[in-house]
mmCIF file of C-alpha atoms and ligand atoms in Angstrom:
data_model
loop_
_atom_site.group_PDB
_atom_site.id
_atom_site.type_symbol
_atom_site.label_atom_id
_atom_site.label_comp_id
_atom_site.label_asym_id
_atom_site.label_seq_id
_atom_site.Cartn_x
_atom_site.Cartn_y
_atom_site.Cartn_z
ATOM 1 C CA MET A 4 -34.545 117.060 76.741
ATOM 2 C CA ILE A 5 -36.200 119.909 78.548
ATOM 3 C CA PRO A 6 -36.559 119.379 82.308
ATOM 4 C CA SER A 7 -39.002 117.527 83.351
ATOM 5 C CA ILE A 8 -39.606 120.114 86.567
ATOM 6 C CA GLU A 9 -39.325 122.896 87.005
ATOM 7 C CA TRP A 10 -39.502 125.601 89.952
ATOM 8 C CA THR A 11 -40.869 128.528 88.328
ATOM 9 C CA ASP A 12 -39.935 132.490 88.523
ATOM 10 C CA ASP A 13 -44.156 133.108 89.851
ATOM 11 C CA ASN A 14 -43.088 130.110 92.590
ATOM 12 C CA LYS A 15 -45.447 127.111 90.868
ATOM 13 C CA VAL A 16 -44.063 123.989 90.180
ATOM 14 C CA LYS A 17 -44.037 122.952 86.237
ATOM 15 C CA MET A 18 -43.484 119.220 85.372
ATOM 16 C CA ILE A 19 -43.956 117.390 81.817
ATOM 17 C CA ASP A 20 -47.179 115.426 81.616
ATOM 18 C CA GLN A 21 -45.395 112.037 81.334
ATOM 19 C CA THR A 22 -48.746 110.047 81.133
ATOM 20 C CA LEU A 23 -49.609 112.163 77.504
ATOM 21 C CA LEU A 24 -45.890 111.081 76.342
ATOM 22 C CA PRO A 25 -44.994 110.428 73.660
ATOM 23 C CA HIS A 26 -47.948 111.676 71.884
ATOM 24 C CA GLU A 27 -48.163 115.258 73.660
ATOM 25 C CA LEU A 28 -45.919 117.443 75.528
ATOM 26 C CA LYS A 29 -47.521 119.089 77.583
ATOM 27 C CA PHE A 30 -46.802 120.764 80.858
ATOM 28 C CA LEU A 31 -49.138 120.648 83.893
ATOM 29 C CA ILE A 32 -48.522 123.780 86.539
ATOM 30 C CA PHE A 33 -49.522 123.304 90.089
ATOM 31 C CA GLU A 34 -49.475 125.916 93.365
ATOM 32 C CA ASP A 35 -50.892 123.408 95.734
ATOM 33 C CA TYR A 36 -49.186 120.885 97.667
ATOM 34 C CA ARG A 37 -51.906 118.456 97.420
ATOM 35 C CA ASP A 38 -52.126 118.132 93.309
ATOM 36 C CA VAL A 39 -48.275 117.692 93.365
ATOM 37 C CA ALA A 40 -48.593 114.755 96.139
ATOM 38 C CA VAL A 41 -50.892 113.282 93.178
ATOM 39 C CA SER A 42 -48.677 114.063 90.516
ATOM 40 C CA ILE A 43 -46.609 111.456 92.018
ATOM 41 C CA LYS A 44 -49.214 108.866 92.458
ATOM 42 C CA VAL A 45 -50.597 108.601 89.233
ATOM 43 C CA MET A 46 -47.297 108.833 87.458
ATOM 44 C CA ASN A 47 -47.427 112.558 85.773
ATOM 45 C CA ILE A 48 -43.960 112.315 87.014
ATOM 46 C CA ARG A 49 -42.108 109.552 87.577
ATOM 47 C CA GLY A 50 -38.673 107.822 88.332
ATOM 48 C CA ALA A 51 -36.877 107.979 91.181
ATOM 49 C CA PRO A 52 -35.057 111.582 91.204
ATOM 50 C CA ALA A 53 -38.249 113.419 89.626
ATOM 51 C CA ILE A 54 -40.117 111.809 92.432
ATOM 52 C CA GLY A 55 -37.297 113.024 95.130
ATOM 53 C CA VAL A 56 -37.718 116.477 93.225
ATOM 54 C CA ALA A 57 -41.015 117.112 92.921
ATOM 55 C CA ALA A 58 -41.679 116.201 96.650
ATOM 56 C CA ALA A 59 -38.993 118.590 97.906
ATOM 57 C CA MET A 60 -40.980 121.213 95.444
ATOM 58 C CA GLY A 61 -44.468 120.217 96.850
ATOM 59 C CA MET A 62 -42.795 120.761 100.224
ATOM 60 C CA ALA A 63 -41.270 124.079 99.464
ATOM 61 C CA LEU A 64 -45.177 124.856 97.624
ATOM 62 C CA ALA A 65 -46.397 123.634 101.466
ATOM 63 C CA THR A 66 -44.571 126.558 103.121
ATOM 64 C CA ILE A 67 -45.615 128.719 101.347
ATOM 65 C CA GLU A 68 -49.592 128.607 101.882
ATOM 66 C CA TYR A 69 -48.870 127.473 105.242
ATOM 67 C CA LYS A 70 -46.198 130.849 106.374
ATOM 68 C CA PHE A 71 -48.635 132.784 107.467
ATOM 69 C CA LEU A 72 -49.760 130.434 110.352
ATOM 70 C CA PRO A 73 -47.964 130.956 114.291
ATOM 71 C CA ILE A 74 -45.004 128.595 114.525
ATOM 72 C CA GLU A 75 -46.884 125.615 115.943
ATOM 73 C CA LYS A 76 -49.538 125.647 113.613
ATOM 74 C CA PHE A 77 -47.355 126.395 110.810
ATOM 75 C CA LEU A 78 -45.157 123.226 111.655
ATOM 76 C CA LYS A 79 -48.276 120.571 112.385
ATOM 77 C CA SER A 80 -49.647 121.721 108.769
ATOM 78 C CA MET A 81 -45.731 120.598 107.749
ATOM 79 C CA ASP A 82 -45.878 117.918 109.085
ATOM 80 C CA GLU A 83 -48.995 116.887 107.581
ATOM 81 C CA ALA A 84 -47.901 117.758 104.488
ATOM 82 C CA ALA A 85 -44.643 115.615 104.074
ATOM 83 C CA HIS A 86 -46.698 112.381 105.582
ATOM 84 C CA LEU A 87 -48.762 113.240 102.587
ATOM 85 C CA ILE A 88 -46.206 113.495 99.838
ATOM 86 C CA LYS A 89 -44.557 110.512 101.326
ATOM 87 C CA SER A 90 -47.439 108.015 101.300
ATOM 88 C CA THR A 91 -47.831 108.479 96.983
ATOM 89 C CA ARG A 92 -45.104 105.744 96.220
ATOM 90 C CA PRO A 93 -43.650 103.191 98.537
ATOM 91 C CA THR A 94 -40.334 102.464 96.651
ATOM 92 C CA ALA A 95 -37.749 105.037 95.681
ATOM 93 C CA SER A 96 -35.893 106.403 98.375
ATOM 94 C CA ASN A 97 -35.061 109.714 96.611
ATOM 95 C CA LEU A 98 -38.949 110.444 97.801
ATOM 96 C CA PHE A 99 -38.439 109.888 101.548
ATOM 97 C CA TRP A 100 -34.658 111.654 101.260
ATOM 98 C CA ALA A 101 -35.911 114.752 99.882
ATOM 99 C CA VAL A 102 -38.923 115.323 102.255
ATOM 100 C CA ASP A 103 -36.387 114.694 105.065
ATOM 101 C CA ARG A 104 -33.931 116.817 103.731
ATOM 102 C CA MET A 105 -36.919 119.967 102.936
ATOM 103 C CA TRP A 106 -37.938 118.824 106.700
ATOM 104 C CA LYS A 107 -34.176 119.276 108.382
ATOM 105 C CA ILE A 108 -34.159 123.508 106.904
ATOM 106 C CA ILE A 109 -37.185 123.270 109.079
ATOM 107 C CA ALA A 110 -36.249 121.639 112.138
ATOM 108 C CA SER A 111 -32.842 123.100 112.195
ATOM 109 C CA THR A 112 -33.775 126.653 112.387
ATOM 110 C CA ASN A 113 -35.217 129.388 114.950
ATOM 111 C CA GLU A 114 -36.593 131.171 112.485
ATOM 112 C CA MET A 115 -40.189 132.197 111.555
ATOM 113 C CA PRO A 116 -42.162 130.288 109.045
ATOM 114 C CA PRO A 117 -41.821 133.311 105.826
ATOM 115 C CA VAL A 118 -38.168 132.954 106.244
ATOM 116 C CA ILE A 119 -38.303 129.001 106.853
ATOM 117 C CA SER A 120 -39.975 129.061 103.368
ATOM 118 C CA GLU A 121 -37.769 131.290 101.883
ATOM 119 C CA LEU A 122 -34.649 128.651 103.278
ATOM 120 C CA VAL A 123 -37.212 125.760 102.072
ATOM 121 C CA VAL A 124 -37.608 127.126 98.587
ATOM 122 C CA GLU A 125 -33.802 127.885 98.365
ATOM 123 C CA GLU A 126 -33.430 124.138 98.819
ATOM 124 C CA ALA A 127 -35.594 122.851 96.379
ATOM 125 C CA LYS A 128 -34.365 124.680 93.503
ATOM 126 C CA ILE A 129 -30.561 123.574 94.159
ATOM 127 C CA MET A 130 -31.896 119.858 94.790
ATOM 128 C CA ALA A 131 -33.342 120.159 91.493
ATOM 129 C CA GLN A 132 -29.743 122.015 89.979
ATOM 130 C CA GLU A 133 -27.581 119.265 91.989
ATOM 131 C CA ASP A 134 -29.482 116.538 90.113
ATOM 132 C CA ILE A 135 -28.562 117.292 87.051
ATOM 133 C CA ASN A 136 -24.802 117.962 88.425
ATOM 134 C CA VAL A 137 -24.937 114.456 89.544
ATOM 135 C CA ASN A 138 -26.505 112.800 86.395
ATOM 136 C CA LYS A 139 -23.377 114.439 84.276
ATOM 137 C CA SER A 140 -21.078 113.009 86.832
ATOM 138 C CA ILE A 141 -23.111 109.836 86.302
ATOM 139 C CA GLY A 142 -22.543 109.858 82.625
ATOM 140 C CA LYS A 143 -18.984 110.503 82.823
ATOM 141 C CA ASN A 144 -18.303 107.866 84.819
ATOM 142 C CA GLY A 145 -20.055 105.361 82.974
ATOM 143 C CA ALA A 146 -19.140 106.937 79.667
ATOM 144 C CA ASP A 147 -15.549 104.832 80.047
ATOM 145 C CA LEU A 148 -17.554 101.635 79.909
ATOM 146 C CA LEU A 149 -18.899 102.481 76.956
ATOM 147 C CA GLU A 150 -17.024 101.541 73.903
ATOM 148 C CA ASP A 151 -16.935 103.002 70.339
ATOM 149 C CA GLY A 152 -20.022 100.646 68.567
ATOM 150 C CA ASP A 153 -21.350 99.109 71.486
ATOM 151 C CA THR A 154 -25.246 98.768 71.531
ATOM 152 C CA VAL A 155 -26.804 98.931 75.025
ATOM 153 C CA LEU A 156 -29.661 97.293 76.267
ATOM 154 C CA THR A 157 -32.116 99.852 79.223
ATOM 155 C CA HIS A 158 -34.943 98.662 80.815
ATOM 156 C CA CYS A 159 -37.688 101.742 81.445
ATOM 157 C CA ASN A 160 -36.975 105.170 81.632
ATOM 158 C CA ALA A 161 -34.235 105.950 83.331
ATOM 159 C CA GLY A 162 -33.320 109.129 81.527
ATOM 160 C CA SER A 163 -34.225 112.747 81.569
ATOM 161 C CA LEU A 164 -37.790 111.721 82.056
ATOM 162 C CA ALA A 165 -36.979 110.477 85.433
ATOM 163 C CA THR A 166 -34.394 113.302 86.354
ATOM 164 C CA VAL A 167 -34.440 117.265 86.832
ATOM 165 C CA GLN A 168 -32.424 116.540 83.148
ATOM 166 C CA TYR A 169 -29.664 113.787 81.458
ATOM 167 C CA GLY A 170 -31.056 110.814 82.971
ATOM 168 C CA THR A 171 -29.002 108.175 85.489
ATOM 169 C CA ALA A 172 -28.787 104.901 82.942
ATOM 170 C CA LEU A 173 -29.098 107.107 80.195
ATOM 171 C CA ALA A 174 -26.830 109.493 81.365
ATOM 172 C CA PRO A 175 -23.477 107.480 79.998
ATOM 173 C CA ILE A 176 -24.768 106.909 76.724
ATOM 174 C CA ARG A 177 -25.430 110.862 76.694
ATOM 175 C CA THR A 178 -21.749 110.970 77.385
ATOM 176 C CA ALA A 179 -20.040 108.638 75.161
ATOM 177 C CA ILE A 180 -21.990 110.269 72.284
ATOM 178 C CA GLU A 181 -21.099 113.465 73.595
ATOM 179 C CA GLN A 182 -17.606 112.168 73.544
ATOM 180 C CA GLY A 183 -18.229 111.057 69.439
ATOM 181 C CA LYS A 184 -18.803 107.361 70.132
ATOM 182 C CA ASP A 185 -21.190 105.727 68.136
ATOM 183 C CA ILE A 186 -23.998 103.927 70.552
ATOM 184 C CA ARG A 187 -26.751 102.542 69.911
ATOM 185 C CA VAL A 188 -29.537 102.104 72.493
ATOM 186 C CA ILE A 189 -32.182 99.513 72.568
ATOM 187 C CA ALA A 190 -35.105 99.999 74.781
ATOM 188 C CA ASP A 191 -37.756 97.656 76.185
ATOM 189 C CA GLU A 192 -41.427 98.318 76.036
ATOM 190 C CA THR A 193 -41.851 97.917 80.023
ATOM 191 C CA ARG A 194 -44.828 96.243 80.214
ATOM 192 C CA PRO A 195 -47.665 96.914 82.167
ATOM 193 C CA ARG A 196 -46.354 101.258 81.747
ATOM 194 C CA LEU A 197 -44.616 100.754 78.561
ATOM 195 C CA GLN A 198 -41.861 103.474 79.944
ATOM 196 C CA GLY A 199 -39.362 101.811 78.038
ATOM 197 C CA ALA A 200 -41.771 102.284 74.290
ATOM 198 C CA GLN A 201 -43.135 105.734 75.345
ATOM 199 C CA LEU A 202 -40.702 107.178 77.271
ATOM 200 C CA THR A 203 -36.931 105.998 76.326
ATOM 201 C CA ALA A 204 -37.832 105.555 72.986
ATOM 202 C CA TYR A 205 -39.176 109.677 72.988
ATOM 203 C CA GLU A 206 -36.550 111.603 74.626
ATOM 204 C CA CYS A 207 -33.842 109.016 72.558
ATOM 205 C CA HIS A 208 -35.529 110.187 69.500
ATOM 206 C CA TYR A 209 -35.776 113.403 70.605
ATOM 207 C CA ASP A 210 -32.725 114.050 71.061
ATOM 208 C CA LYS A 211 -31.240 112.216 68.417
ATOM 209 C CA ILE A 212 -29.680 109.499 70.314
ATOM 210 C CA PRO A 213 -29.837 106.088 67.690
ATOM 211 C CA VAL A 214 -32.811 103.620 69.650
ATOM 212 C CA LYS A 215 -34.952 100.335 69.162
ATOM 213 C CA VAL A 216 -37.210 99.078 70.944
ATOM 214 C CA ILE A 217 -37.922 95.765 71.516
ATOM 215 C CA SER A 218 -41.066 93.620 73.435
ATOM 216 C CA ASP A 219 -39.795 92.903 77.360
ATOM 217 C CA THR A 220 -39.443 89.131 76.135
ATOM 218 C CA SER A 221 -36.973 89.449 73.592
ATOM 219 C CA SER A 222 -33.879 90.757 75.294
ATOM 220 C CA GLY A 223 -33.067 87.019 76.405
ATOM 221 C CA LEU A 224 -33.085 86.540 72.938
ATOM 222 C CA MET A 225 -31.391 89.602 72.044
ATOM 223 C CA MET A 226 -28.088 88.621 74.047
ATOM 224 C CA MET A 227 -28.082 85.531 73.356
ATOM 225 C CA LEU A 228 -27.487 86.312 68.908
ATOM 226 C CA GLY A 229 -25.148 89.196 70.144
ATOM 227 C CA LYS A 230 -26.574 92.471 69.305
ATOM 228 C CA ILE A 231 -26.552 93.719 72.601
ATOM 229 C CA ASP A 232 -22.732 94.559 74.624
ATOM 230 C CA LYS A 233 -23.993 96.556 77.601
ATOM 231 C CA VAL A 234 -27.224 96.527 79.828
ATOM 232 C CA ILE A 235 -27.784 100.032 82.212
ATOM 233 C CA VAL A 236 -30.534 100.458 83.953
ATOM 234 C CA GLY A 237 -31.519 102.992 87.070
ATOM 235 C CA THR A 238 -32.957 102.100 90.232
ATOM 236 C CA ASP A 239 -35.565 103.522 93.052
ATOM 237 C CA ARG A 240 -33.404 102.078 96.115
ATOM 238 C CA VAL A 241 -29.781 100.147 96.360
ATOM 239 C CA THR A 242 -29.671 98.311 100.106
ATOM 240 C CA SER A 243 -27.069 96.889 101.159
ATOM 241 C CA ASP A 244 -27.703 93.285 99.153
ATOM 242 C CA ALA A 245 -29.468 93.783 96.719
ATOM 243 C CA VAL A 246 -30.923 96.765 93.967
ATOM 244 C CA PHE A 247 -34.694 98.088 93.423
ATOM 245 C CA ASN A 248 -35.739 98.886 90.252
ATOM 246 C CA LYS A 249 -38.849 98.533 87.938
ATOM 247 C CA ILE A 250 -40.534 95.351 87.270
ATOM 248 C CA GLY A 251 -38.850 93.319 84.707
ATOM 249 C CA THR A 252 -35.291 94.531 85.648
ATOM 250 C CA TYR A 253 -34.492 90.711 87.706
ATOM 251 C CA LEU A 254 -34.843 89.176 84.552
ATOM 252 C CA VAL A 255 -32.965 91.337 82.552
ATOM 253 C CA ALA A 256 -29.915 90.888 84.697
ATOM 254 C CA LEU A 257 -30.391 87.034 85.014
ATOM 255 C CA ALA A 258 -30.379 87.083 81.285
ATOM 256 C CA ALA A 259 -27.231 89.335 80.661
ATOM 257 C CA LYS A 260 -25.697 87.084 83.314
ATOM 258 C CA ASP A 261 -26.194 83.837 81.452
ATOM 259 C CA ASN A 262 -24.722 85.624 78.391
ATOM 260 C CA LYS A 263 -21.849 87.562 79.991
ATOM 261 C CA ILE A 264 -23.182 90.841 78.953
ATOM 262 C CA PRO A 265 -22.425 93.663 81.352
ATOM 263 C CA PHE A 266 -25.062 94.453 83.596
ATOM 264 C CA TYR A 267 -24.359 98.228 85.208
ATOM 265 C CA VAL A 268 -27.091 100.084 87.498
ATOM 266 C CA ALA A 269 -26.843 103.461 87.026
ATOM 267 C CA ALA A 270 -27.436 105.628 90.906
ATOM 268 C CA PRO A 271 -26.891 108.657 92.169
ATOM 269 C CA SER A 272 -26.307 108.295 96.091
ATOM 270 C CA SER A 273 -29.708 109.538 97.010
ATOM 271 C CA THR A 274 -30.918 106.340 95.539
ATOM 272 C CA LEU A 275 -28.669 104.819 98.388
ATOM 273 C CA SER A 276 -30.258 102.896 101.396
ATOM 274 C CA LEU A 277 -27.177 101.036 102.851
ATOM 275 C CA ASN A 278 -28.740 100.852 106.086
ATOM 276 C CA GLU A 279 -31.704 98.387 104.896
ATOM 277 C CA THR A 280 -32.099 94.898 103.443
ATOM 278 C CA ILE A 281 -34.245 93.427 100.786
ATOM 279 C CA GLY A 282 -36.883 93.014 103.704
ATOM 280 C CA ASP A 283 -37.511 96.754 104.734
ATOM 281 C CA VAL A 284 -38.717 97.505 101.665
ATOM 282 C CA THR A 285 -42.021 97.758 100.301
ATOM 283 C CA ILE A 286 -42.887 96.702 96.923
ATOM 284 C CA GLU A 287 -45.683 99.217 95.249
ATOM 285 C CA GLN A 288 -48.271 97.355 94.188
ATOM 286 C CA ARG A 289 -50.380 99.500 91.680
ATOM 287 C CA ASP A 290 -53.878 98.974 89.993
ATOM 288 C CA SER A 291 -54.441 95.726 88.362
ATOM 289 C CA ARG A 292 -55.995 97.245 85.467
ATOM 290 C CA GLU A 293 -52.632 98.105 84.586
ATOM 291 C CA VAL A 294 -51.861 94.542 84.115
ATOM 292 C CA SER A 295 -55.241 93.779 82.773
ATOM 293 C CA ASP A 296 -56.031 96.612 80.454
ATOM 294 C CA VAL A 297 -53.114 98.042 77.960
ATOM 295 C CA LEU A 298 -52.733 101.466 78.563
ATOM 296 C CA GLY A 299 -56.240 101.453 80.236
ATOM 297 C CA LYS A 300 -57.937 101.024 77.149
ATOM 298 C CA VAL A 301 -57.832 97.364 75.784
ATOM 299 C CA GLN A 302 -58.937 94.725 78.010
ATOM 300 C CA ILE A 303 -56.901 91.815 77.337
ATOM 301 C CA VAL A 304 -58.196 89.496 80.568
ATOM 302 C CA PRO A 305 -61.315 87.915 80.961
ATOM 303 C CA ASP A 306 -64.004 88.920 83.079
ATOM 304 C CA GLY A 307 -63.550 87.912 86.578
ATOM 305 C CA VAL A 308 -59.818 87.106 86.329
ATOM 306 C CA GLU A 309 -57.646 88.530 89.009
ATOM 307 C CA CYS A 310 -54.040 90.208 87.805
ATOM 308 C CA LEU A 311 -50.897 91.218 89.846
ATOM 309 C CA ASN A 312 -49.073 94.188 89.253
ATOM 310 C CA TYR A 313 -46.055 94.456 91.103
ATOM 311 C CA ALA A 314 -44.473 97.626 89.982
ATOM 312 C CA PHE A 315 -40.388 97.198 91.337
ATOM 313 C CA ASP A 316 -38.771 94.018 91.543
ATOM 314 C CA ILE A 317 -35.224 93.219 93.360
ATOM 315 C CA THR A 318 -32.138 92.340 91.548
ATOM 316 C CA PRO A 319 -29.156 90.859 93.882
ATOM 317 C CA PHE A 320 -25.442 92.559 93.620
ATOM 318 C CA ARG A 321 -24.534 88.778 92.822
ATOM 319 C CA LEU A 322 -25.739 89.789 88.684
ATOM 320 C CA LEU A 323 -24.097 93.211 88.895
ATOM 321 C CA THR A 324 -21.193 94.178 87.149
ATOM 322 C CA GLY A 325 -21.017 97.152 88.776
ATOM 323 C CA ILE A 326 -22.846 100.832 90.291
ATOM 324 C CA ILE A 327 -21.810 103.720 88.488
ATOM 325 C CA THR A 328 -22.462 106.445 91.002
ATOM 326 C CA GLU A 329 -21.569 110.542 91.068
ATOM 327 C CA HIS A 330 -18.573 109.632 92.789
ATOM 328 C CA GLY A 331 -17.217 105.958 90.342
ATOM 329 C CA VAL A 332 -18.056 102.668 89.808
ATOM 330 C CA PHE A 333 -18.519 100.157 92.592
ATOM 331 C CA THR A 334 -18.501 96.669 92.895
ATOM 332 C CA GLN A 335 -21.134 95.948 96.706
ATOM 333 C CA GLU A 336 -18.076 95.906 98.908
ATOM 334 C CA GLU A 337 -16.876 98.985 97.850
ATOM 335 C CA LEU A 338 -20.261 100.857 97.684
ATOM 336 C CA ILE A 339 -20.954 99.970 101.658
ATOM 337 C CA LYS A 340 -17.339 100.937 101.823
ATOM 338 C CA LYS A 341 -17.137 104.325 100.007
ATOM 339 C CA TYR A 342 -20.997 105.314 101.531
ATOM 340 C CA LYS A 343 -20.697 103.612 104.906
ATOM 341 C CA GLU A 344 -21.272 107.081 106.537
ATOM 342 C CA TYR A 345 -23.409 108.189 104.021
HETATM 343 O O1 MRU B 23 -42.843 103.418 88.133
HETATM 344 P P1 MRU B 23 -41.185 104.649 87.221
HETATM 345 O O2 MRU B 23 -41.972 104.634 86.060
HETATM 346 O O3 MRU B 23 -41.560 105.663 88.611
HETATM 347 O O4 MRU B 23 -40.013 103.370 88.411
HETATM 348 C C1 MRU B 23 -39.613 104.499 87.558
HETATM 349 C C2 MRU B 23 -37.950 103.235 87.357
HETATM 350 O O5 MRU B 23 -38.150 101.933 87.641
HETATM 351 C C3 MRU B 23 -36.717 104.008 87.267
HETATM 352 O O6 MRU B 23 -35.465 103.014 86.555
HETATM 353 C C4 MRU B 23 -35.564 103.957 88.579
HETATM 354 O O7 MRU B 23 -37.034 104.803 88.766
HETATM 355 C C5 MRU B 23 -34.531 105.199 87.738
HETATM 356 S S1 MRU B 23 -34.896 106.313 87.252
HETATM 357 C C6 MRU B 23 -33.270 107.629 87.050
#
């Protein structure tokens, strides 16, 4: 896949408009950080790592806009930009991690704003490249868990489109295929935003990875029938006691446990938030029309009936076989020990 987001040579942010996929591959180009913030909110770009990089690039655009202000005004304006970007979506750790990483650069130098801006732009570009490297390491670590002939179920889209490139949950699959293994993907549709049907299916098809789409409610039966060998999903945040990921992940994990099917979570360390527990996390609730109206077009619920739209759910560690990071594959205890200081 082509990168989902890039910093251009003329200092703009270029991203795939994921709301138009799979029908149209169109790019958006932004030079105002406010537009980047909107693009995160309305999900032109989505997926925790991609959101993180978009947030970093948004901060970089803000430094360019404000670089000729006196330092106090620059800092105040950057603080406002950071708040705006952080307010776009509440659940993915990467958003906050990325803005804080940019803020650290701003706070730890005595340079004047034009130089700070250069440093922040450079850091945003580094972050984008790091994301690809991290995903490839997740791919290597996770590919060892896959056997020739495996069919892997994934939920939502934690592929190239959810990152800068290569993906997290799809990385082990990509690497295993590169190693010559015969691997097939089952993507569940992932109501209500249909990231599985629209995005995972799109990128697998684009990259010639064998993929079939099922309705969300089919995965339990498919497991019972022996048609799924492993499950790999991504995550938006890993706390010390659970994994937060796209709504529906918990039910897939329960079905996997009941059917003794390995269930792995692919998580770059930028998604780890191990000093937090479940109660610290805000689960995003999106517009109820995403549930009541299919793709914003056809209303499927009677007028006057309320819909609830939780965007993420919570999967306890006891349902997980392991977490795949760029550093290895871990149990809950191993993960906490390894990343205690992170
Ligand atoms: O609402 P989205 O599309 O941003 O949700 C995406 C997910 O839940 C992904 O599984 C998660 O961000 C991991 S992406 C590598």
